């Protein structure tokens, strides 16, 4: 179990796609749910929302940005090698309903998480306007898939190297101005979700965001992933990962994501040295 | 005979050799070293072999205590472990973590005038001796029944049910949500109190008996309880523990550096964060640590913080020393290691720095009022007693509730008003046909041995069901 069947590097090697054999999870998983992966005996448990599942093949697909030691370790695994542990599906699935016009805003690897949600929202009969963005053209992922999954796709790059020159929120504003949007979904880096939320709040459009809090067990057992939503503490792993964006305390989430910044830097430095030595 | 009895009483209780407090407070090695064979035999000789042994009445799984001790007296350690195995599949665990002082040893007749027989240390000795020197022989198994049992959760109650039913000839599969088996024995109880290799060895014993183990399986998510019946399981035991951390619900509790005891201990124990960066999971290493609560989990958290290099560790408790729920031995060990106690103190808010990290708390002094539902005197705030305590790490160890993940996703399973599974106290039967439950998911947070006792009752009832019917 948990053998890597396919491995693709994207966005200049900063993002990696793994298709993993996990039949039990593939059979159950729904858009918006996540798995926890552990590479080896000494590894850390890392939560990642699934980008794709194929119940027939018995596979799940994850797409992750290489940001620290654990994701660097994931990246080092080749086709035919295995993750030692994969647990899931975890979290509440996205509530997919027909509401009319929906706007899906994805940034960075959040686009990978957004893809199955976008597709499901369209399949149920919504008009889905997707807006995806990246820092620069080379870092943009899944453009073709997002085009196929949505009714209308807008692409933005911060540096103007491709598509609209600017942030996803610029395009979002235009869409909110001229369309009767009933629901917005924002998935990406926390600052992006925060600004998407701020903007949709101005237009009073219900908005969902998927929160990537730090987790350990992913089953509501430890409370590591607590987030403040509407002034109440919720666990991202079992109450989420999706929440009403207008109620989320993004500043607290930003701070909590920095909890192990020093340890992460030290671990990564050690890993880099070991890799060079080996 | 009279002369022999008189001679026996003269042997004092043999003290357990252990690491010195000033050494052990900075390492994660087990605190007691264990009895030597010589010391064990000497201690066993203190047992009077009572005709009506009161000690057994105190054992939730009814181990034949005088019989196993008699085997130790005779130097027959393998026979001693076999005697224990008849009633208990986890002796190396129980010998270490049972509250013997309120169970078997609490009822030992020697204890009336002298120290009771060190039953727990003897149980530990024979289990360790078998693990280290035994031939790996297995107890005899019953004839295959052709029945299949699913056990959900591999903590103390689940492992007990698995051990009992596999010996009675049923096919047993244990499902565990974590990547390693053992439940609270592995994620909760620290290495220095219960080395994880010992838990894995006890689990391995069950696997050698033929029990199947499926880790990484979150029943309620990966597979539902009803789907397990569809897969052909004839009976199911739910022993998922009380896996929902309680917080204090005071402002500032989401600051960085404030952990639930579940998270703190899971990082340290299951994920081996104390070995970071050899192991990848990090844990905050506080210099000035406050632990809230005064149960065994609070003691484990405080002692873990000390081992992770704290300069000062304080237990902050809103009642007084007399109401502390922790075992006396655990409190004693904590004090020896330099843990300080702040009684009659309740935090009202946490204070953070500009980076969102905890730097202290505001507290109120309390006084004890009338007894509450638990029979303990209720703490009442003293007006105008607000004061500040500094800390750079806080661990909340004020208990756990029922984790709803499995039980709320299962039709037909009745829960009580507090959210725990309703199960018959004598049989463990739930309101759903073919489903039993036991341990903390029924009673709320309790001890390892009480969960094992519940597992024993359930396994007896499950065996009846599998052979006779519901």
XYZ file of C-alpha atoms in Angstrom:
748
model
C 0.000 0.000 0.000
C 0.819 3.664 -0.433
C 3.166 3.050 -3.386
C 3.889 6.078 -5.557
C 2.596 5.228 -9.043
C 3.241 8.561 -10.681
C 5.475 11.503 -9.859
C 5.590 14.798 -11.723
C 7.489 17.947 -10.910
C 5.695 21.201 -11.621
C 6.377 24.913 -11.276
C 10.130 24.656 -11.838
C 10.434 21.727 -9.424
C 9.006 23.688 -6.495
C 5.772 21.705 -6.640
C 5.446 17.927 -6.856
C 2.536 15.703 -7.833
C 2.329 12.180 -6.406
C -0.283 9.645 -7.401
C -0.411 7.120 -4.582
C -2.011 3.708 -4.316
C -4.554 3.936 -1.458
C -7.705 2.023 -2.487
C -9.646 2.379 0.775
C -9.145 6.136 0.864
C -9.830 6.571 -2.869
C -13.155 4.785 -2.502
C -14.348 7.109 0.263
C -12.764 10.464 -0.479
C -14.816 13.472 -1.549
C -13.686 16.907 -2.796
C -12.320 19.063 0.006
C -11.126 16.198 2.198
C -7.523 15.637 3.186
C -5.111 12.865 4.079
C -2.220 12.753 6.520
C 1.034 11.376 5.141
C 4.193 10.217 6.835
C 7.182 9.381 4.647
C 9.143 7.064 6.930
C 9.702 5.909 10.498
C 11.142 9.194 11.742
C 8.854 11.358 9.615
C 6.330 13.972 10.587
C 2.581 13.651 9.950
C 1.729 16.147 7.195
C -1.877 16.963 6.211
C -2.556 17.560 2.510
C -5.889 18.051 0.804
C -6.348 15.615 -2.054
C -6.133 17.033 -5.584
C -7.661 14.000 -7.265
C -9.007 10.572 -6.433
C -9.641 7.608 -8.681
C -11.718 4.922 -6.970
C -11.424 2.573 -9.975
C -7.638 2.661 -9.972
C -7.588 2.910 -6.195
C -5.384 5.989 -6.200
C -5.253 9.427 -4.652
C -3.235 12.367 -5.918
C -1.530 15.005 -3.818
C 0.165 18.138 -5.101
C 2.428 19.929 -2.647
C 4.868 22.768 -2.571
C 8.322 21.898 -1.275
C 8.668 24.261 1.676
C 10.521 22.401 4.427
C 12.237 19.203 5.390
C 9.156 17.000 5.346
C 8.033 18.062 1.883
C 11.653 17.816 0.655
C 11.612 14.247 1.953
C 8.340 13.606 0.107
C 9.928 15.000 -3.047
C 12.870 12.600 -2.697
C 10.555 9.567 -3.004
C 10.616 7.959 -6.450
C 7.988 6.053 -8.400
C 7.785 2.564 -6.906
C 8.712 3.782 -3.431
C 6.132 4.115 -0.682
C 4.880 6.510 1.907
C 5.050 4.577 5.167
C 1.669 5.872 6.320
C -1.321 7.517 4.665
C -4.452 8.155 6.737
C -7.820 9.350 5.505
C -10.047 10.592 4.143
C -10.231 13.227 6.877
C -12.210 16.410 7.401
C -15.612 17.454 6.149
C -16.132 17.318 2.374
C -17.025 20.505 0.533
C -20.771 21.044 0.531
C -21.542 20.910 -3.187
C -24.862 22.499 -4.140
C -26.410 24.308 -7.061
C -26.632 28.001 -6.258
C -26.172 29.736 -9.653
C -22.936 31.583 -10.244
C -19.912 30.568 -8.202
C -16.460 32.067 -8.208
C -13.482 29.852 -7.318
C -10.250 31.645 -6.453
C -7.094 29.555 -6.250
C -3.522 30.550 -5.559
C -0.289 28.541 -5.530
C -0.843 24.864 -4.678
C -4.306 25.873 -3.481
C -5.222 25.538 -7.164
C -4.672 21.783 -6.830
C -7.137 21.611 -3.960
C -9.534 23.896 -5.788
C -9.614 21.770 -8.940
C -11.907 18.907 -7.791
C -14.145 21.388 -5.964
C -14.444 23.537 -9.097
C -15.294 20.492 -11.186
C -17.918 19.257 -8.721
C -19.531 22.697 -8.473
C -19.782 22.846 -12.263
C -21.025 19.272 -12.638
C -23.950 19.961 -10.310
C -25.044 22.784 -12.590
C -23.399 25.983 -11.381
C -21.847 28.564 -13.650
C -18.293 28.502 -12.297
C -15.914 31.391 -12.817
C -12.413 30.373 -11.789
C -9.585 32.767 -11.034
C -6.127 31.329 -10.527
C -2.899 33.080 -9.795
C 0.796 32.647 -9.164
C 3.818 34.859 -8.586
C 5.063 34.256 -12.093
C 4.137 32.186 -15.174
C 6.569 29.347 -14.412
C 4.987 28.760 -11.013
C 1.415 28.483 -12.302
C -0.042 24.973 -12.096
C -3.036 23.109 -13.531
C -4.175 25.843 -15.931
C -5.575 23.365 -18.487
C -7.367 21.294 -15.888
C -8.898 24.366 -14.310
C -10.012 25.593 -17.730
C -11.765 22.285 -18.345
C -13.314 22.204 -14.861
C -14.758 25.729 -14.976
C -17.129 27.698 -17.172
C -14.755 30.634 -17.440
C -11.128 30.899 -16.365
C -9.052 33.954 -15.498
C -5.308 33.715 -14.952
C -3.223 36.250 -13.018
C 0.481 36.609 -12.322
C 1.934 39.019 -9.808
C 4.713 40.018 -12.225
C 2.559 40.191 -15.341
C 4.500 37.425 -17.094
C 1.216 35.755 -18.055
C -2.467 36.642 -18.044
C -3.691 39.526 -15.952
C -0.877 41.522 -14.363
C -1.784 41.670 -10.714
C -3.463 39.793 -7.900
C -6.424 37.419 -8.076
C -8.370 39.913 -6.010
C -8.201 42.464 -8.872
C -10.042 40.085 -11.167
C -12.321 38.963 -8.343
C -13.444 42.562 -7.871
C -14.368 42.855 -11.548
C -16.314 39.601 -11.419
C -18.162 40.606 -8.241
C -19.029 43.954 -9.856
C -20.645 42.551 -12.975
C -21.910 39.093 -11.968
C -24.572 37.944 -9.524
C -22.220 35.716 -7.536
C -23.929 33.483 -4.970
C -20.902 31.720 -3.548
C -17.156 32.248 -3.514
C -14.501 29.685 -2.633
C -10.963 30.779 -1.905
C -8.071 28.359 -1.468
C -4.439 29.374 -1.380
C -1.893 31.112 0.824
C -3.408 32.650 3.965
C -2.866 36.288 2.841
C -4.692 35.528 -0.417
C -7.623 33.938 1.416
C -7.734 36.859 3.824
C -7.960 39.420 1.015
C -10.455 37.359 -0.972
C -12.554 37.203 2.178
C -12.291 40.951 2.775
C -13.433 41.655 -0.759
C -16.369 39.240 -0.859
C -17.496 40.576 2.512
C -17.888 44.009 0.878
C -20.176 42.430 -1.691
C -21.908 40.261 0.909
C -21.125 37.063 -0.981
C -20.975 33.890 1.100
C -17.400 32.585 0.981
C -15.649 29.362 1.907
C -11.941 28.985 2.592
C -9.915 25.822 3.261
C -7.566 26.254 6.214
C -4.164 24.579 6.251
C -3.578 24.620 10.020
C -0.749 22.591 11.559
C -2.057 19.170 12.640
C -0.861 16.046 14.387
C -3.539 13.341 14.422
C -6.180 14.870 12.139
C -9.040 13.222 14.015
C -9.885 15.858 16.626
C -7.726 14.269 19.286
C -5.071 16.900 19.931
C -6.437 20.368 19.186
C -3.221 21.509 17.475
C -5.217 22.795 14.497
C -7.523 25.071 16.460
C -8.723 28.124 14.596
C -11.012 30.928 15.708
C -14.181 31.073 13.644
C -16.868 33.534 14.651
C -15.091 34.010 17.978
C -15.302 30.309 18.763
C -12.494 27.765 18.717
C -12.917 25.103 16.032
C -10.688 22.225 15.017
C -9.702 22.511 11.345
C -9.271 18.718 11.128
C -12.800 17.651 12.070
C -14.917 20.820 11.954
C -13.220 21.916 8.712
C -10.970 22.255 6.844
C -13.492 24.566 5.141
C -15.054 27.430 7.057
C -17.096 30.556 6.486
C -14.360 32.971 5.428
C -16.032 36.017 6.920
C -15.861 34.490 10.391
C -12.241 33.271 10.280
C -9.505 34.985 12.306
C -6.813 34.915 9.602
C -4.271 36.832 11.684
C -4.356 34.202 14.404
C -4.001 31.471 11.768
C -1.003 33.275 10.249
C 0.685 33.435 13.639
C -0.079 29.820 14.516
C 1.400 28.649 11.205
C 4.687 30.225 12.348
C 4.780 28.205 15.570
C 7.685 26.007 14.511
C 9.448 28.368 12.120
C 12.812 28.087 13.894
C 12.609 24.320 14.252
C 11.598 23.966 10.601
C 14.570 26.060 9.460
C 16.964 24.015 11.596
C 15.534 20.714 10.331
C 15.770 21.839 6.739
C 19.343 23.018 7.142
C 20.333 19.685 8.693
C 18.586 17.800 5.886
C 20.323 19.866 3.231
C 23.732 19.178 4.769
C 23.009 15.451 5.033
C 21.861 15.338 1.402
C 25.010 17.082 0.220
C 27.206 14.835 2.322
C 25.411 11.714 1.106
C 3.648 -23.094 60.007
C 3.437 -20.361 62.631
C 7.164 -20.104 62.665
C 7.326 -19.861 58.898
C 4.678 -17.127 58.849
C 6.504 -15.160 61.511
C 9.719 -15.424 59.560
C 8.060 -14.126 56.407
C 6.817 -10.979 58.067
C 10.335 -9.976 58.943
C 11.324 -9.445 55.307
C 10.795 -5.764 54.544
C 9.202 -4.699 51.258
C 11.967 -4.723 48.693
C 12.399 -1.225 47.285
C 12.368 -0.826 43.514
C 15.783 0.317 42.285
C 15.356 3.473 40.230
C 17.204 6.341 38.575
C 18.106 9.187 40.902
C 15.784 12.197 40.552
C 18.558 14.655 39.650
C 19.642 12.366 36.798
C 16.317 11.164 35.460
C 14.715 14.610 35.318
C 16.834 15.276 32.225
C 16.468 11.955 30.381
C 13.632 9.912 28.914
C 14.867 6.524 30.146
C 12.531 4.524 32.326
C 12.611 5.646 35.964
C 12.592 2.230 37.760
C 15.177 -0.352 36.705
C 13.013 -3.343 37.639
C 13.622 -6.006 40.283
C 16.393 -8.554 39.879
C 15.345 -12.230 40.072
C 16.850 -12.389 43.529
C 14.922 -9.363 44.792
C 11.733 -10.636 43.154
C 11.949 -14.010 44.896
C 12.683 -12.281 48.190
C 9.707 -9.970 47.757
C 7.478 -12.871 46.703
C 8.387 -14.693 49.903
C 6.629 -11.974 51.864
C 3.281 -13.150 50.436
C 1.291 -15.087 53.044
C -0.617 -17.073 50.395
C -3.921 -16.216 52.052
C -6.684 -18.826 51.699
C -9.130 -16.042 50.911
C -6.952 -13.546 49.089
C -8.327 -10.022 49.406
C -5.812 -8.695 46.889
C -7.683 -10.408 44.037
C -10.861 -8.515 44.895
C -9.022 -5.315 44.073
C -7.941 -6.451 40.623
C -10.304 -5.339 37.841
C -9.259 -8.333 35.717
C -9.112 -10.786 38.659
C -5.575 -12.100 38.222
C -4.888 -15.099 40.490
C -2.327 -13.100 42.440
C -1.323 -15.626 45.151
C -0.889 -18.318 42.495
C 1.483 -16.286 40.321
C 3.424 -15.123 43.369
C 3.745 -18.747 44.550
C 5.411 -19.567 41.232
C 7.885 -16.728 41.787
C 8.603 -18.045 45.273
C 9.483 -21.355 43.589
C 11.622 -19.584 40.990
C 9.265 -20.749 38.236
C 8.941 -17.491 36.337
C 7.468 -18.954 33.155
C 4.691 -20.586 35.149
C 4.107 -17.250 36.872
C 3.642 -15.384 33.587
C 1.341 -18.112 32.264
C -0.802 -17.728 35.355
C -1.077 -13.970 34.741
C -1.777 -14.439 31.022
C -4.898 -16.413 31.950
C -6.442 -13.102 33.012
C -4.257 -10.340 31.577
C -2.621 -10.035 28.167
C -0.675 -6.874 29.090
C 1.223 -7.620 32.318
C 4.340 -5.581 31.488
C 2.054 -2.581 31.033
C -0.105 -3.163 34.102
C 2.896 -3.842 36.317
C 4.017 -0.327 35.452
C 0.929 1.849 35.260
C -1.809 0.283 37.445
C -2.695 2.212 40.608
C -1.896 -0.839 42.754
C -2.102 1.190 45.956
C -5.866 1.476 45.586
C -6.338 -1.974 44.026
C -4.538 -5.245 44.829
C -1.882 -3.800 47.126
C -4.427 -1.585 48.827
C -6.237 -4.713 50.020
C -3.181 -6.871 50.877
C -3.457 -7.994 54.519
C 0.215 -7.254 55.128
C -0.607 -3.634 54.480
C -2.568 -3.387 57.721
C 0.577 -3.431 59.845
C 3.398 -3.320 57.358
C 3.926 -2.464 53.681
C 1.835 -4.602 51.317
C 3.451 -7.125 48.977
C 4.796 -5.276 45.909
C 2.377 -7.066 43.578
C 2.806 -4.559 40.763
C 6.599 -4.816 40.827
C 6.330 -8.617 40.804
C 3.925 -8.589 37.862
C 6.320 -6.321 36.015
C 9.237 -8.584 36.889
C 7.717 -11.766 35.456
C 6.519 -9.975 32.316
C 9.959 -8.457 31.719
C 11.686 -11.738 32.526
C 9.538 -13.557 29.967
C 10.165 -10.893 27.329
C 13.925 -10.946 27.889
C 14.552 -14.617 28.642
C 11.409 -16.509 27.625
C 11.291 -19.007 24.792
C 8.413 -17.168 23.144
C 5.986 -19.973 23.926
C 2.348 -19.091 23.458
C -0.602 -19.992 25.635
C -2.995 -22.586 24.161
C -5.804 -21.293 21.901
C -9.404 -22.470 21.731
C -10.798 -24.356 18.741
C -11.450 -22.015 15.759
C -15.026 -20.751 16.029
C -15.235 -19.371 12.499
C -16.452 -16.056 13.956
C -14.831 -12.731 13.140
C -14.446 -9.878 15.609
C -13.486 -6.267 14.860
C -11.882 -4.255 17.649
C -11.824 -0.507 17.086
C -8.950 1.127 18.911
C -5.744 -0.571 20.055
C -5.547 0.928 23.532
C -5.851 -1.037 26.761
C -9.524 -2.043 26.408
C -9.182 -3.038 22.745
C -6.026 -5.067 23.298
C -7.692 -6.875 26.206
C -10.699 -7.809 24.087
C -8.402 -8.893 21.257
C -6.283 -11.039 23.567
C -9.273 -12.684 25.237
C -11.175 -13.482 22.055
C -8.206 -14.717 20.048
C -7.486 -17.196 22.855
C -11.100 -18.346 22.718
C -10.695 -19.263 19.059
C -12.252 -16.282 17.301
C -10.642 -14.390 14.437
C -9.736 -10.879 15.589
C -8.821 -7.745 13.627
C -7.791 -4.608 15.519
C -8.235 -1.247 13.775
C -6.102 1.692 14.856
C -6.398 5.285 13.585
C -2.780 6.182 14.342
C 0.179 4.755 12.446
C 1.248 2.709 15.469
C -0.734 0.471 17.834
C -1.178 0.977 21.560
C -3.510 3.956 21.857
C -2.918 5.942 25.029
C -0.153 3.533 26.042
C 1.856 4.905 23.132
C 0.651 8.461 22.524
C -0.146 9.387 26.113
C 2.017 7.639 28.690
C 5.624 8.838 28.423
C 8.608 6.658 27.604
C 10.076 7.181 31.089
C 7.003 5.551 32.637
C 6.217 2.982 29.972
C 8.855 2.319 27.298
C 7.176 2.022 23.912
C 9.144 -1.107 22.997
C 7.342 -2.857 25.842
C 3.949 -1.896 24.422
C 4.973 -3.043 20.942
C 6.201 -6.294 22.425
C 2.822 -6.887 24.092
C 1.061 -6.064 20.816
C 3.437 -8.393 18.997
C 2.438 -11.122 21.427
C -1.184 -10.703 20.304
C -0.106 -10.754 16.663
C 1.833 -13.968 17.248
C -1.371 -15.377 18.688
C -2.994 -14.555 15.346
C -4.659 -11.167 15.868
C -4.575 -8.955 12.768
C -3.662 -5.314 13.141
C -4.770 -2.583 10.734
C -3.149 0.758 11.523
C -3.947 4.005 9.679
C -7.621 3.063 9.686
C -9.974 5.709 11.023
C -13.211 3.816 11.581
C -15.953 6.345 10.890
C -13.932 7.784 7.995
C -11.824 5.159 6.195
C -14.526 2.568 6.832
C -17.814 2.837 8.718
C -18.890 0.570 11.529
C -21.793 -0.794 9.477
C -19.449 -1.520 6.586
C -17.429 -3.725 8.933
C -20.573 -5.828 9.466
C -21.022 -5.907 5.666
C -17.455 -7.200 5.407
C -18.464 -10.178 7.516
C -17.495 -9.232 11.043
C -19.851 -10.893 13.525
C -19.209 -8.653 16.522
C -17.558 -5.282 17.080
C -15.928 -3.756 20.148
C -15.547 0.027 20.360
C -12.618 1.067 22.519
C -11.618 4.379 21.017
C -10.868 6.211 24.255
C -11.740 9.733 25.261
C -9.949 11.494 22.458
C -11.282 15.021 22.646
C -9.122 17.468 24.559
C -10.713 19.849 27.053
C -9.469 23.397 27.168
C -9.904 26.027 29.878
C -12.011 28.256 27.619
C -10.309 31.434 28.761
C -9.195 34.270 26.458
C -5.838 33.882 24.759
C -5.882 30.100 24.737
C -4.965 29.905 21.034
C -1.634 31.666 21.559
C 1.402 29.744 20.322
C 2.963 27.673 23.086
C -0.328 26.564 24.622
C -0.881 22.864 24.108
C -3.534 20.398 25.084
C -1.887 17.590 27.047
C -2.993 15.268 24.239
C -1.006 17.249 21.697
C 2.001 17.816 23.933
C 2.277 14.164 24.909
C 1.489 12.858 21.400
C 4.274 14.963 19.954
C 6.704 13.853 22.655
C 5.711 10.186 22.878
C 4.199 8.859 19.652
C 6.089 11.219 17.351
C 9.284 11.154 19.468
C 9.687 14.922 19.292
C 12.118 14.711 22.212
C 14.539 13.272 19.653
C 14.071 16.217 17.226
C 15.781 16.762 14.790
C 16.570 13.013 14.413
C 12.785 12.674 14.337
C 11.029 15.298 12.250
C 8.206 16.326 14.580
C 9.041 19.464 16.565
C 7.881 20.412 20.055
C 8.211 23.744 21.841
C 10.822 23.570 24.582
C 9.687 25.917 27.311
C 12.023 27.299 29.948
C 9.207 28.339 32.271
C 6.349 25.879 31.965
C 2.873 25.910 33.499
C 0.772 22.742 33.487
C -2.923 23.058 34.329
C -4.628 20.165 36.086
C -3.426 17.702 38.699
C -4.145 14.236 37.343
C -1.687 11.642 36.076
C -1.689 13.287 32.643
C -0.691 16.612 34.223
C 2.185 14.877 36.057
C 3.281 13.207 32.801
C 3.193 16.570 31.000
C 5.146 18.352 33.740
C 7.800 15.644 33.929
C 8.091 15.646 30.123
C 8.611 19.428 30.129
C 11.362 19.036 32.733
C 13.067 16.400 30.574
C 12.848 18.723 27.563
C 15.042 21.169 29.427
C 12.765 23.507 31.378
C 14.285 25.641 34.138
C 11.026 25.676 36.039
C 7.857 23.615 35.762
C 4.757 24.469 37.758
C 1.569 22.507 38.214
C -1.238 25.042 38.489
C -4.333 23.596 40.140
C -7.504 25.312 41.261
C -8.067 23.024 44.230
C -5.595 21.924 46.927
C -3.184 19.039 47.364
C -5.839 16.827 48.967
C -8.047 16.925 45.871
C -5.312 16.061 43.355
C -6.534 13.112 41.271
C -3.037 11.854 40.368
C -1.587 8.711 41.935
C 0.462 9.414 45.040
C 3.492 7.785 43.410
C 3.253 10.085 40.384
C 3.008 13.201 42.562
C 5.963 11.962 44.591
C 8.042 11.338 41.470
C 7.159 14.782 40.104
C 8.150 16.488 43.359
C 11.418 14.585 43.502
C 12.203 15.861 40.023
C 11.684 19.453 41.094
C 8.182 20.123 39.797
C 6.555 22.954 41.789
C 2.898 23.077 42.765
C 0.667 26.120 42.703
C -2.536 25.197 44.461
C -5.808 27.127 44.659
C -4.917 29.021 41.511
C -7.098 29.381 38.416
C -6.059 31.156 35.219
C -8.518 33.708 33.846
C -6.677 34.707 30.682
C -3.452 34.054 28.816
C -1.163 36.888 27.820
C 0.862 36.916 24.617
C 3.688 38.837 23.001
C 3.589 40.613 19.629
C 4.309 37.340 17.800
C 1.318 35.634 19.348
C 3.377 33.500 21.722
C 2.270 32.957 25.283
C 4.246 34.927 27.895
C 2.118 34.490 30.967
C -1.339 34.490 32.439
C -3.627 36.262 34.782
C -4.832 34.140 37.665
C -7.200 34.291 40.579
C -6.598 32.822 44.008
C -9.248 30.317 45.021
C -10.622 28.993 48.282
C -12.479 25.740 48.832
C -16.233 25.859 49.298
C -18.891 23.161 49.585
C -18.353 19.757 47.958
C -19.503 19.508 44.323
C -20.881 16.559 42.301
C -17.505 14.825 42.392
C -17.526 14.973 46.206
C -14.501 17.246 46.178
C -14.713 20.735 47.651
C -15.548 23.256 44.967
C -12.978 25.999 44.334
C -14.415 29.509 44.674
C -12.531 32.616 43.469
C -11.327 35.056 46.116
C -12.393 38.537 45.128
C -9.659 41.002 44.236
C -7.005 38.269 44.248
C -5.938 38.723 40.619
C -2.236 38.240 39.971
C 0.110 37.436 37.086
C 2.218 34.339 36.514
C 4.877 34.180 33.820
C 5.323 31.207 31.529
C 6.583 30.585 28.001
C 4.805 27.247 27.576
C 1.469 26.062 28.899
C -0.032 22.576 28.840
C -3.731 22.118 29.502
C -4.297 18.791 31.252
C -7.807 19.160 32.602
C -9.257 15.999 31.115
C -10.710 14.776 27.863
C -14.181 14.239 26.456
C -15.656 11.730 23.994
C -14.342 12.087 20.453
C -17.460 12.220 18.269
C -15.805 11.090 15.026
C -16.858 7.432 15.135
C -19.756 7.407 17.541
C -21.693 10.233 15.909
C -21.284 8.674 12.452
C -22.811 5.373 13.588
C -26.558 4.795 13.443
C -28.245 3.072 16.354
C -25.580 3.801 18.935
C -27.149 5.633 21.883
C -25.064 8.253 23.690
C -25.618 9.774 27.114
C -26.092 13.493 27.706
C -22.340 13.975 28.054
C -21.756 12.335 24.672
C -20.338 9.027 25.886
C -21.519 5.671 24.524
C -24.194 4.005 26.628
C -23.090 0.463 27.453
C -24.267 -2.057 30.038
C -21.773 -1.846 32.918
C -21.800 -5.626 33.352
C -21.544 -6.725 29.722
C -20.424 -3.710 27.702
C -23.367 -4.208 25.338
C -24.416 -1.035 23.531
C -27.873 -0.287 22.118
C -26.714 -1.486 18.695
C -26.895 -5.205 17.999
C -23.527 -6.897 17.812
C -21.679 -3.861 19.159
C -19.927 -3.571 22.524
C -18.029 -0.651 23.998
C -15.721 -0.124 26.932
C -13.026 2.077 28.422
C -12.930 5.862 28.348
C -15.466 6.181 25.498
C -18.044 4.803 27.965
C -16.830 6.043 31.357
C -14.869 9.174 30.521
C -11.181 9.459 31.376
C -10.115 6.722 33.780
C -7.181 4.360 34.151
C -5.574 1.770 31.920
C -6.654 -1.100 34.171
C -10.284 0.053 34.416
C -10.398 0.117 30.618
C -8.926 -3.381 30.631
C -11.550 -4.485 33.157
C -14.267 -3.155 30.865
C -12.635 -4.976 27.974
C -12.671 -8.206 29.971
C -16.406 -7.929 30.744
C -17.150 -7.137 27.112
C -15.065 -10.015 25.799
C -16.889 -12.465 28.088
C -20.213 -11.162 26.788
C -18.990 -11.166 23.186
C -17.857 -14.763 23.516
C -21.309 -15.715 24.824
C -22.887 -13.916 21.877
C -20.607 -15.560 19.344
C -21.302 -19.003 20.766
C -24.895 -18.618 22.019
C -26.482 -15.474 20.535
C -27.348 -11.859 21.541
